[in-house]
Short mmCIF file of N, CA and C in Angstrom, two decimals:
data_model
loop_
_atom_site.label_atom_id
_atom_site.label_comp_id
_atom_site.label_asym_id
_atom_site.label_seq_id
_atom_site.Cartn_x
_atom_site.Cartn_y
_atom_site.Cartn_z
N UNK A 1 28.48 16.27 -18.25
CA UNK A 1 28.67 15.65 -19.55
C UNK A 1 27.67 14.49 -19.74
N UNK A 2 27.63 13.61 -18.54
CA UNK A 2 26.75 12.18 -18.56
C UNK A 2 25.09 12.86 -19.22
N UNK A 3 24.58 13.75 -18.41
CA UNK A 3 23.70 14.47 -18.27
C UNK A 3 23.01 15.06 -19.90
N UNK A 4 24.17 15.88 -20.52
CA UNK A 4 24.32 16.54 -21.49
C UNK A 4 23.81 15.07 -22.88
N UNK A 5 25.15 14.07 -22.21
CA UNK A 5 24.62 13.27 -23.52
C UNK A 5 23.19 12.39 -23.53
N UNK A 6 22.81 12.14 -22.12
CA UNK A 6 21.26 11.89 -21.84
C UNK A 6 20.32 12.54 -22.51
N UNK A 7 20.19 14.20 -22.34
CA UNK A 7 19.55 14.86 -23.22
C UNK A 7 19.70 15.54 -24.57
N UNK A 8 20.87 14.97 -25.07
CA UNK A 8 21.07 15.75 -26.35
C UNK A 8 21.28 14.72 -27.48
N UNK A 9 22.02 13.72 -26.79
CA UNK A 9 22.56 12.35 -28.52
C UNK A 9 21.76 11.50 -28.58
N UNK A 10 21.85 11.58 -30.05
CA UNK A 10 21.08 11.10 -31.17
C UNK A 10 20.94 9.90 -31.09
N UNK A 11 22.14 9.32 -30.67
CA UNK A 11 22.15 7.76 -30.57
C UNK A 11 21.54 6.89 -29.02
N UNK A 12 20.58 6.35 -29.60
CA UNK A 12 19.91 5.68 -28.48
C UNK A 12 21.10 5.29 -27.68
N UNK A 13 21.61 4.18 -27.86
CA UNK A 13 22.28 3.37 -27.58
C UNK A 13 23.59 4.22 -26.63
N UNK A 14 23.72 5.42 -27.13
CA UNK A 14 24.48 6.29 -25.98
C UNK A 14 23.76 6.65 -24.91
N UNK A 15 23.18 7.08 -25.61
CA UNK A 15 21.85 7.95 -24.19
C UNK A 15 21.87 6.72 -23.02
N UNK A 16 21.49 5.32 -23.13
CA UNK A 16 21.29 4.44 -22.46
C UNK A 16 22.44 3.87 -21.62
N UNK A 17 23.51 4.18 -21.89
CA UNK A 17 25.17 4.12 -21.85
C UNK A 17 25.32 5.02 -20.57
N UNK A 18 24.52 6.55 -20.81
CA UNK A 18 24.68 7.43 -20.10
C UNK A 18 24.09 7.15 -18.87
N UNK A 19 22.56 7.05 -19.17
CA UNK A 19 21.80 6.53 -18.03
C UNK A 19 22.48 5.78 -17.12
N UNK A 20 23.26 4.52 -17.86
CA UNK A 20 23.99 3.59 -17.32
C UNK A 20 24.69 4.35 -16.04
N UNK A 21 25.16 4.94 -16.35
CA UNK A 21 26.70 5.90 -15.90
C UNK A 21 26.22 6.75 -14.92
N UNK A 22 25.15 7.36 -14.66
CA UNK A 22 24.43 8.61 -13.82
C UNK A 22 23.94 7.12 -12.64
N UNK A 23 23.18 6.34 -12.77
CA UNK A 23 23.22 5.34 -11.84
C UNK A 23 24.25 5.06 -11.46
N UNK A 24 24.87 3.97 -11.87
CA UNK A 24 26.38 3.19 -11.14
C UNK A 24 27.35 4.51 -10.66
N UNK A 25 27.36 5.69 -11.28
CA UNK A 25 28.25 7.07 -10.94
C UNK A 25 27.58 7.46 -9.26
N UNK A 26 25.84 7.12 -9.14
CA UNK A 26 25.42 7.83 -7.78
C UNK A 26 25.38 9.30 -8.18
N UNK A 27 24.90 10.12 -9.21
CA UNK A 27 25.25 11.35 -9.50
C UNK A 27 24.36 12.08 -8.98
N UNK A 28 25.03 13.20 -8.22
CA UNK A 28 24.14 14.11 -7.38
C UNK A 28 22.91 14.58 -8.15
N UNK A 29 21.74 14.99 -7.99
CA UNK A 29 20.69 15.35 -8.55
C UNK A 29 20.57 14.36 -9.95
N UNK A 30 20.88 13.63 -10.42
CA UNK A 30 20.31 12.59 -11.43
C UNK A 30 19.06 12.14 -11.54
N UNK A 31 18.70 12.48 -10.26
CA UNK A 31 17.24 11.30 -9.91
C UNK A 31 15.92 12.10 -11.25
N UNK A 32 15.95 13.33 -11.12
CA UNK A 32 15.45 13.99 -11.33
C UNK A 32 15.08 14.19 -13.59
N UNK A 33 16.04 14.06 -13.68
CA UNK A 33 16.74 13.51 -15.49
C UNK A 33 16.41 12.03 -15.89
N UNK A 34 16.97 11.13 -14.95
CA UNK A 34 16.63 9.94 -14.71
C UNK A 34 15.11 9.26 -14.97
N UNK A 35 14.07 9.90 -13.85
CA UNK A 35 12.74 10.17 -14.31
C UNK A 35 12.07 10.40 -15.72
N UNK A 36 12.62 11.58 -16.03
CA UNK A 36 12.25 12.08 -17.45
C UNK A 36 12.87 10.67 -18.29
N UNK A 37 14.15 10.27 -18.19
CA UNK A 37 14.50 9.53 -19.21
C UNK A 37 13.44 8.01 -19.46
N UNK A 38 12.61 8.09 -18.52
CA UNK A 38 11.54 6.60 -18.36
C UNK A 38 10.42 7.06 -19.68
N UNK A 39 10.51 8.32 -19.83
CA UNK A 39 9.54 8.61 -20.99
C UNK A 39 10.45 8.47 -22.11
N UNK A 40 11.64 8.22 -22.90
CA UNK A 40 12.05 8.05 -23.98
C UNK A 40 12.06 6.56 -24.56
N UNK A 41 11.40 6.88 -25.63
CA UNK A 41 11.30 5.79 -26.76
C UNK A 41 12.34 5.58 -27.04
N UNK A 42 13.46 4.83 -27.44
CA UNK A 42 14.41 3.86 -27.64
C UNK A 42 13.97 2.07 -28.38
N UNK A 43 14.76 1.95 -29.28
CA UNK A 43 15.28 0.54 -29.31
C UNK A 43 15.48 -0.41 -28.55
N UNK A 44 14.52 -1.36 -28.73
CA UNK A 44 14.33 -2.45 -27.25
C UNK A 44 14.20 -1.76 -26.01
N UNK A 45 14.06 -0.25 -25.95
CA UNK A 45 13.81 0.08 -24.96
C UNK A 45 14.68 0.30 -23.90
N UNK A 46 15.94 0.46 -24.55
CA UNK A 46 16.91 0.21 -24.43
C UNK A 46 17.78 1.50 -22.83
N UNK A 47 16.70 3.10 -23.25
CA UNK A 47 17.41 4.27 -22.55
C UNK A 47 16.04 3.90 -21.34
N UNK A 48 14.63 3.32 -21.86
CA UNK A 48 13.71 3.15 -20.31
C UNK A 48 14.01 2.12 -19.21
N UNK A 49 14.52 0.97 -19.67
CA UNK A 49 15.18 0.10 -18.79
C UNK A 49 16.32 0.76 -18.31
N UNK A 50 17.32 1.36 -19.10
CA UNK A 50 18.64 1.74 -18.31
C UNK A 50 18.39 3.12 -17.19
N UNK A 51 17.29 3.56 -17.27
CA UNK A 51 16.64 4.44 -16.74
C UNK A 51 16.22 3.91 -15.02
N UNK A 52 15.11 2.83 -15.41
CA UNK A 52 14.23 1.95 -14.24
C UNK A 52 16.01 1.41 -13.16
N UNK A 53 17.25 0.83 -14.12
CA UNK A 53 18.13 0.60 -12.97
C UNK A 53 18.69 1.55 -12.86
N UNK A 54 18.89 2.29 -13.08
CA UNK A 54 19.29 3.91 -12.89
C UNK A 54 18.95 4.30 -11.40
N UNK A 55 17.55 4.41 -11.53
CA UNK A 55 17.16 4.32 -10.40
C UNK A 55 16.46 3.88 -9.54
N UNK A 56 16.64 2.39 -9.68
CA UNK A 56 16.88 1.59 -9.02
C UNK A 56 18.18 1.90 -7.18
N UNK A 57 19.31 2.16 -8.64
CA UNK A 57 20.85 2.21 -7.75
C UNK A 57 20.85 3.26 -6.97
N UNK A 58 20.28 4.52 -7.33
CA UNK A 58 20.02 5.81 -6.76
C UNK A 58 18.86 5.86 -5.77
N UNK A 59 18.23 5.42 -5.80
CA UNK A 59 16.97 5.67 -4.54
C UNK A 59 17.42 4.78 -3.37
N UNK A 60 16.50 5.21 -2.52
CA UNK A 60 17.06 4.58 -1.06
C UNK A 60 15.22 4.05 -0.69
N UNK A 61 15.15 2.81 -0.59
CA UNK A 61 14.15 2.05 -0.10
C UNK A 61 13.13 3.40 0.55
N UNK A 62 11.97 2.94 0.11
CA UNK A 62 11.00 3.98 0.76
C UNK A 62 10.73 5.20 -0.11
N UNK A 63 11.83 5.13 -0.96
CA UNK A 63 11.49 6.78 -1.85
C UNK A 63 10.23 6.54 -2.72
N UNK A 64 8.87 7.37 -2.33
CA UNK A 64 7.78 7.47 -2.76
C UNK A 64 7.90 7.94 -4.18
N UNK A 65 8.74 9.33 -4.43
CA UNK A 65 8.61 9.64 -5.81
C UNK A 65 9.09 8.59 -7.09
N UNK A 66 10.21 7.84 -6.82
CA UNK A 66 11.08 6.94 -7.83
C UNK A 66 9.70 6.06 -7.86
N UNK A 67 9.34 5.28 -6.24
CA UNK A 67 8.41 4.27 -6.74
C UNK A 67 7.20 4.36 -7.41
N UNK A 68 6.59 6.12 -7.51
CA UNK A 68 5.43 6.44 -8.36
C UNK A 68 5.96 6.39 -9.73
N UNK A 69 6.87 6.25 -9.97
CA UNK A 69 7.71 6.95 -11.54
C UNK A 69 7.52 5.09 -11.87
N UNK A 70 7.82 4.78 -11.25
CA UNK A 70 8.41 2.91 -11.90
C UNK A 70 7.49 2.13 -11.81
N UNK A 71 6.30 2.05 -10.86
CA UNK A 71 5.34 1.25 -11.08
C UNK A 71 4.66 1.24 -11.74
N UNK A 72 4.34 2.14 -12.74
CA UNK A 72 3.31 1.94 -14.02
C UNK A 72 4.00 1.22 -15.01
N UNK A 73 5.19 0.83 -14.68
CA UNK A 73 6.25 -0.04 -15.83
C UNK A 73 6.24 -2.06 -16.02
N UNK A 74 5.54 -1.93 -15.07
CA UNK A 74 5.64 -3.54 -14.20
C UNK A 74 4.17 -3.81 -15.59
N UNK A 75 3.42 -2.79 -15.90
CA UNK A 75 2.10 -3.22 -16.52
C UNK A 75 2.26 -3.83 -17.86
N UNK A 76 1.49 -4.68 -18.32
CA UNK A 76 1.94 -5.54 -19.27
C UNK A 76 2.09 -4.90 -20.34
N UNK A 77 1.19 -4.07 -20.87
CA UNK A 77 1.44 -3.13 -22.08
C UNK A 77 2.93 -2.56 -22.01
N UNK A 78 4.02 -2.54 -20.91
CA UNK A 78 5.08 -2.78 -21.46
C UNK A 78 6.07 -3.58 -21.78
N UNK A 79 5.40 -4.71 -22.19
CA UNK A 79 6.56 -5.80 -22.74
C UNK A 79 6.37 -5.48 -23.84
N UNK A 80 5.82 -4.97 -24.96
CA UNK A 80 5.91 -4.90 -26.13
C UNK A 80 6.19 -6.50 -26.55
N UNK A 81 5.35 -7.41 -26.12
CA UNK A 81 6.47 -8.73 -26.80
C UNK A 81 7.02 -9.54 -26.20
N UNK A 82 8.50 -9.08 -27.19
CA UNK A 82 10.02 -10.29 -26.73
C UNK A 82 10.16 -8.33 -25.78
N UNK A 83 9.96 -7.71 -25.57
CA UNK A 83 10.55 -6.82 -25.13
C UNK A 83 10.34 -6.83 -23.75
N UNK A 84 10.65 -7.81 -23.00
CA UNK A 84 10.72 -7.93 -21.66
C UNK A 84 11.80 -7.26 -20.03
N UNK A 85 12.22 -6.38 -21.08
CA UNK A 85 13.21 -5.80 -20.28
C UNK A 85 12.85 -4.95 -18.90
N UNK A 86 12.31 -4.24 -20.01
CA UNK A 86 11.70 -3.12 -19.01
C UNK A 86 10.79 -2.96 -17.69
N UNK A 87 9.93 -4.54 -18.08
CA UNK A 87 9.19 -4.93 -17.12
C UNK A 87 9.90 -5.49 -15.86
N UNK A 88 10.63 -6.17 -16.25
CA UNK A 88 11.56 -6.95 -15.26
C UNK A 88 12.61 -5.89 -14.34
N UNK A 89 13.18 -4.93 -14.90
CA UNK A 89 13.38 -3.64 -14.72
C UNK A 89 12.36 -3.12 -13.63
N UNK A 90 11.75 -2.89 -13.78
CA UNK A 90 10.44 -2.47 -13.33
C UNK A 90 9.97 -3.18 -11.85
N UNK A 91 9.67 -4.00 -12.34
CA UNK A 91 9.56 -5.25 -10.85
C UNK A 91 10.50 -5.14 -9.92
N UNK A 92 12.13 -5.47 -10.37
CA UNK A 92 12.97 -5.29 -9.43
C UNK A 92 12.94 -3.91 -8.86
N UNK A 93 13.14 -3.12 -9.52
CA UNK A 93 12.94 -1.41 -8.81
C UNK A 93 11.80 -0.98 -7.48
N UNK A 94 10.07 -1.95 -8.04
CA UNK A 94 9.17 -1.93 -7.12
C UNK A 94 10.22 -2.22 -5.54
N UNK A 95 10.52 -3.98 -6.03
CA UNK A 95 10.61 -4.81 -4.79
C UNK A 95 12.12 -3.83 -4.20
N UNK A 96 12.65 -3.41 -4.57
CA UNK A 96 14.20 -2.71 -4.14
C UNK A 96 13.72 -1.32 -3.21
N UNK A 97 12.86 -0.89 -3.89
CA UNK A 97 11.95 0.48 -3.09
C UNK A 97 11.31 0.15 -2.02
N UNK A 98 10.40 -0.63 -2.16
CA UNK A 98 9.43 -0.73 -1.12
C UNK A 98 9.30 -2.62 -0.79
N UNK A 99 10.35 -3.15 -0.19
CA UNK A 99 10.22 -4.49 -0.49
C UNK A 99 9.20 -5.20 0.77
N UNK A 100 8.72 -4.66 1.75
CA UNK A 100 8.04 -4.61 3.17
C UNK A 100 6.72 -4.35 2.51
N UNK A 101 6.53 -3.56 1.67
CA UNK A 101 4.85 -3.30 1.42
C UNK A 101 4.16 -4.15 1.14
N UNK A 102 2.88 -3.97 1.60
CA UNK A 102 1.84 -4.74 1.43
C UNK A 102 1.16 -4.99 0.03
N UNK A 103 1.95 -3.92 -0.62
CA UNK A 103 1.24 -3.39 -2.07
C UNK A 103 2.28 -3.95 -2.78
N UNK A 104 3.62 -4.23 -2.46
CA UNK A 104 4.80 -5.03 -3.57
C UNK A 104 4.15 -6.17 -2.94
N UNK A 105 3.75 -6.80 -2.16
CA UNK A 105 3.22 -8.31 -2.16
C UNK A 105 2.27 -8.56 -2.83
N UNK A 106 1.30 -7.53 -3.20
CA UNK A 106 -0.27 -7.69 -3.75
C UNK A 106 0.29 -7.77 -5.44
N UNK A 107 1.34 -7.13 -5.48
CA UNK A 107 1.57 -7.17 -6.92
C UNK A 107 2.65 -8.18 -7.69
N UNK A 108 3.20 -8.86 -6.33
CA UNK A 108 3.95 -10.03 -7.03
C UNK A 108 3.32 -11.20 -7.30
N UNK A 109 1.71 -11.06 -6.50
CA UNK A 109 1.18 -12.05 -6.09
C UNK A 109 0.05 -11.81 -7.49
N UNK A 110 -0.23 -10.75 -7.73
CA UNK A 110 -0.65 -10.60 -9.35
C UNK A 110 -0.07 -11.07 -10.36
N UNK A 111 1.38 -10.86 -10.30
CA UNK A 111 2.67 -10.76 -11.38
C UNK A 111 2.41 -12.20 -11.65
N UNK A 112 1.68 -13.04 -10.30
CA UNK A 112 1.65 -14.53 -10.83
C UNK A 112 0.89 -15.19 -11.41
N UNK A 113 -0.04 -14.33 -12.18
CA UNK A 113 -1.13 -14.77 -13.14
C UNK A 113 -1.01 -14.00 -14.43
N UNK A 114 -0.01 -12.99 -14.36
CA UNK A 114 0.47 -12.59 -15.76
C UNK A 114 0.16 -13.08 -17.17
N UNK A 115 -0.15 -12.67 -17.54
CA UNK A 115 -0.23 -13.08 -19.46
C UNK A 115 1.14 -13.58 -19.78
N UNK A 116 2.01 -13.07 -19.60
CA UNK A 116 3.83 -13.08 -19.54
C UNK A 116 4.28 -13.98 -18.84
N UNK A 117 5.13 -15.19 -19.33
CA UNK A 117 5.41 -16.38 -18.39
C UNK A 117 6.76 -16.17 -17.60
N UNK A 118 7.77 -14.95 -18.49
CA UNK A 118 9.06 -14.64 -17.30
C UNK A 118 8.27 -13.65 -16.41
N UNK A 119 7.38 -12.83 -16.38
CA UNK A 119 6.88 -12.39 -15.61
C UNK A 119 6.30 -13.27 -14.00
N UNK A 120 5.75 -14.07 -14.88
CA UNK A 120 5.35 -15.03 -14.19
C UNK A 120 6.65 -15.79 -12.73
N UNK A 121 7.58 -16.13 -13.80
CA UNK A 121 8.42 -16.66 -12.73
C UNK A 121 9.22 -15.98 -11.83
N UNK A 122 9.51 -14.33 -12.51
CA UNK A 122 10.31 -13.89 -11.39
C UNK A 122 9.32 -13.23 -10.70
N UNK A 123 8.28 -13.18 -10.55
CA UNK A 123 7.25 -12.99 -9.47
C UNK A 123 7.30 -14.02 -8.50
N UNK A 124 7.37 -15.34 -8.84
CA UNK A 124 7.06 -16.47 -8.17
C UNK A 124 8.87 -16.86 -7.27
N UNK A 125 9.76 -16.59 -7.70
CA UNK A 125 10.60 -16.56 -7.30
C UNK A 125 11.34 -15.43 -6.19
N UNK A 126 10.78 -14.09 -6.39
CA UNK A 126 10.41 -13.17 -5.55
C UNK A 126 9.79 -13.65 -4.20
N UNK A 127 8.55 -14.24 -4.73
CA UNK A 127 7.64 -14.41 -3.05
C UNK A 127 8.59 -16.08 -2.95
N UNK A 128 9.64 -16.83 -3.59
CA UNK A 128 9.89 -17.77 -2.62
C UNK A 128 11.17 -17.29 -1.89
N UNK A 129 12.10 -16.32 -2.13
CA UNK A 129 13.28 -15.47 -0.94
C UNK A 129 12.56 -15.41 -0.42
N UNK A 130 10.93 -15.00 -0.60
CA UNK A 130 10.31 -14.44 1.41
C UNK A 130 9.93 -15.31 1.75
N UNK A 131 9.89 -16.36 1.39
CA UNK A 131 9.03 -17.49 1.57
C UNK A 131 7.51 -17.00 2.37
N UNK A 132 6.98 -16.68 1.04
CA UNK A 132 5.60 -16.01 1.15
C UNK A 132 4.64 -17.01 1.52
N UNK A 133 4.33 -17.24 2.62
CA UNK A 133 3.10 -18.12 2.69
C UNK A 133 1.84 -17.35 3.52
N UNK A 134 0.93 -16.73 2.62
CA UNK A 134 -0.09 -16.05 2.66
C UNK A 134 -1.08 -16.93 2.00
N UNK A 135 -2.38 -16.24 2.65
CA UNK A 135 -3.44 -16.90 2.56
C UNK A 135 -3.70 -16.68 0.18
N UNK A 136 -3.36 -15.73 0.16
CA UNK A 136 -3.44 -15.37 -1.27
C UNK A 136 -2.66 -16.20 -1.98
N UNK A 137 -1.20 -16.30 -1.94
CA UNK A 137 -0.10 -17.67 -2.35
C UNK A 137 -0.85 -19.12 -2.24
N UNK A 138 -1.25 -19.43 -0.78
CA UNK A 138 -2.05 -20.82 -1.13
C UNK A 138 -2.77 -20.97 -1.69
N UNK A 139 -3.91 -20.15 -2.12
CA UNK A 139 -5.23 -20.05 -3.25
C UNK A 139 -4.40 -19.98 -4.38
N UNK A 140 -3.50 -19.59 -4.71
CA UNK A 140 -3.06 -19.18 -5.93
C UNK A 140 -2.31 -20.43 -6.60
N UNK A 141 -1.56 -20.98 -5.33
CA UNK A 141 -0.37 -22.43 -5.64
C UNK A 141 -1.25 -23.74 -6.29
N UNK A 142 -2.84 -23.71 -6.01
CA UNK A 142 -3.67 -24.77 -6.76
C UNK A 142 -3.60 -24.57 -8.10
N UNK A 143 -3.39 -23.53 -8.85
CA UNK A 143 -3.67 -23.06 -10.11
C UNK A 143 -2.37 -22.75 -10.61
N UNK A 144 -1.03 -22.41 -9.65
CA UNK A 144 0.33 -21.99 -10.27
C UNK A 144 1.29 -22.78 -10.12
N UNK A 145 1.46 -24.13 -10.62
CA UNK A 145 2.42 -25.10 -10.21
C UNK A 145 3.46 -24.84 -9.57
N UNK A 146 4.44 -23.47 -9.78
CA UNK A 146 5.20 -22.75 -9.53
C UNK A 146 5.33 -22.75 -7.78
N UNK A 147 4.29 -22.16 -7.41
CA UNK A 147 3.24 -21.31 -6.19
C UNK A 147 4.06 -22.78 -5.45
N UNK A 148 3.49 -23.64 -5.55
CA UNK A 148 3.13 -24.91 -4.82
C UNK A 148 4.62 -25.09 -3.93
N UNK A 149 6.26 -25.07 -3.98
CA UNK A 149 7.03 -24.87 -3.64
C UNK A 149 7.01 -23.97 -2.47
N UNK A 150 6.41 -23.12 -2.74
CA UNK A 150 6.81 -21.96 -1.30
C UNK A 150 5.65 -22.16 0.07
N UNK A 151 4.82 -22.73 -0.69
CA UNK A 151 3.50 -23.24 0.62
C UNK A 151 3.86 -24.13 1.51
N UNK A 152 4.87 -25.10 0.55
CA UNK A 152 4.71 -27.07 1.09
C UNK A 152 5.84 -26.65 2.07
#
């Protein structure tokens, strides 16, 4: 049924409901629907974010396919704006997948020069749980007031 109304109703705002529901549910083979649903246009974006925690909740750290599906989402061309959802969406899903990689560090450590200033901070708040002190973070903490906390 969850499934059915994912791909068939009209109403954004259900579809996204559904998504909701196939995540927090853990629904066997979802992952797969789930995916596809990252390509639907919605209102505020409303069924691609509920999508990104979708599966988020469903993947298990390390899953290569979810994290190829979600990292092109973190890119700024999708904030649309005030439409910051999706991105943030996006970020958390990276760091939840693959939070050990060398490549979620290279990109939080990007996230901190963002055009986007919540981008900005939950990047910077990200590398201070690890308390990231890399040679890249200290170059970066002269220029990111933010930065300067997780070095000192």
């Amino acid at each position: 049924l969850l499934l059915a109304r994912l791909r068939t109703d009209p109403k954004e705002y259900v579809r996204a409901a559904a998504v909701d529901a196939l995540g927090k549910r853990k629904t066997p083979g979802a992952a797969a629907a789930l995916r596809e649903a990252l390509a639907v246009d919605s209102h505020r974006d409303e069924v691609r974010t509920a999508a990104l925690k979708a599966l988020t909740a469903l993947a298990k750290p390390g899953d290569a396919v979810t994290l190829a599906a979600v990292r092109p989402y973190v890119d700024y061309k999708w904030g649309k704006g005030g439409q910051h959802a999706v991105r943030q969406a996006a970020l958390e899903a990276v760091v939840a997948l693959a939070p050990e990689a060398p490549e979620t560090m290279a990109l939080l450590v990007a996230c901190c020069g963002d055009a986007y200033f919540r981008m900005r901070g939950w990047a910077v708040e990200h590398l201070r749980k690890r308390k990231a002190d890399t040679p890249e973070v200290r170059g970066m903490a002269k220029a990111v007031p933010h930065l300067v906390a997780i070095v000192e």
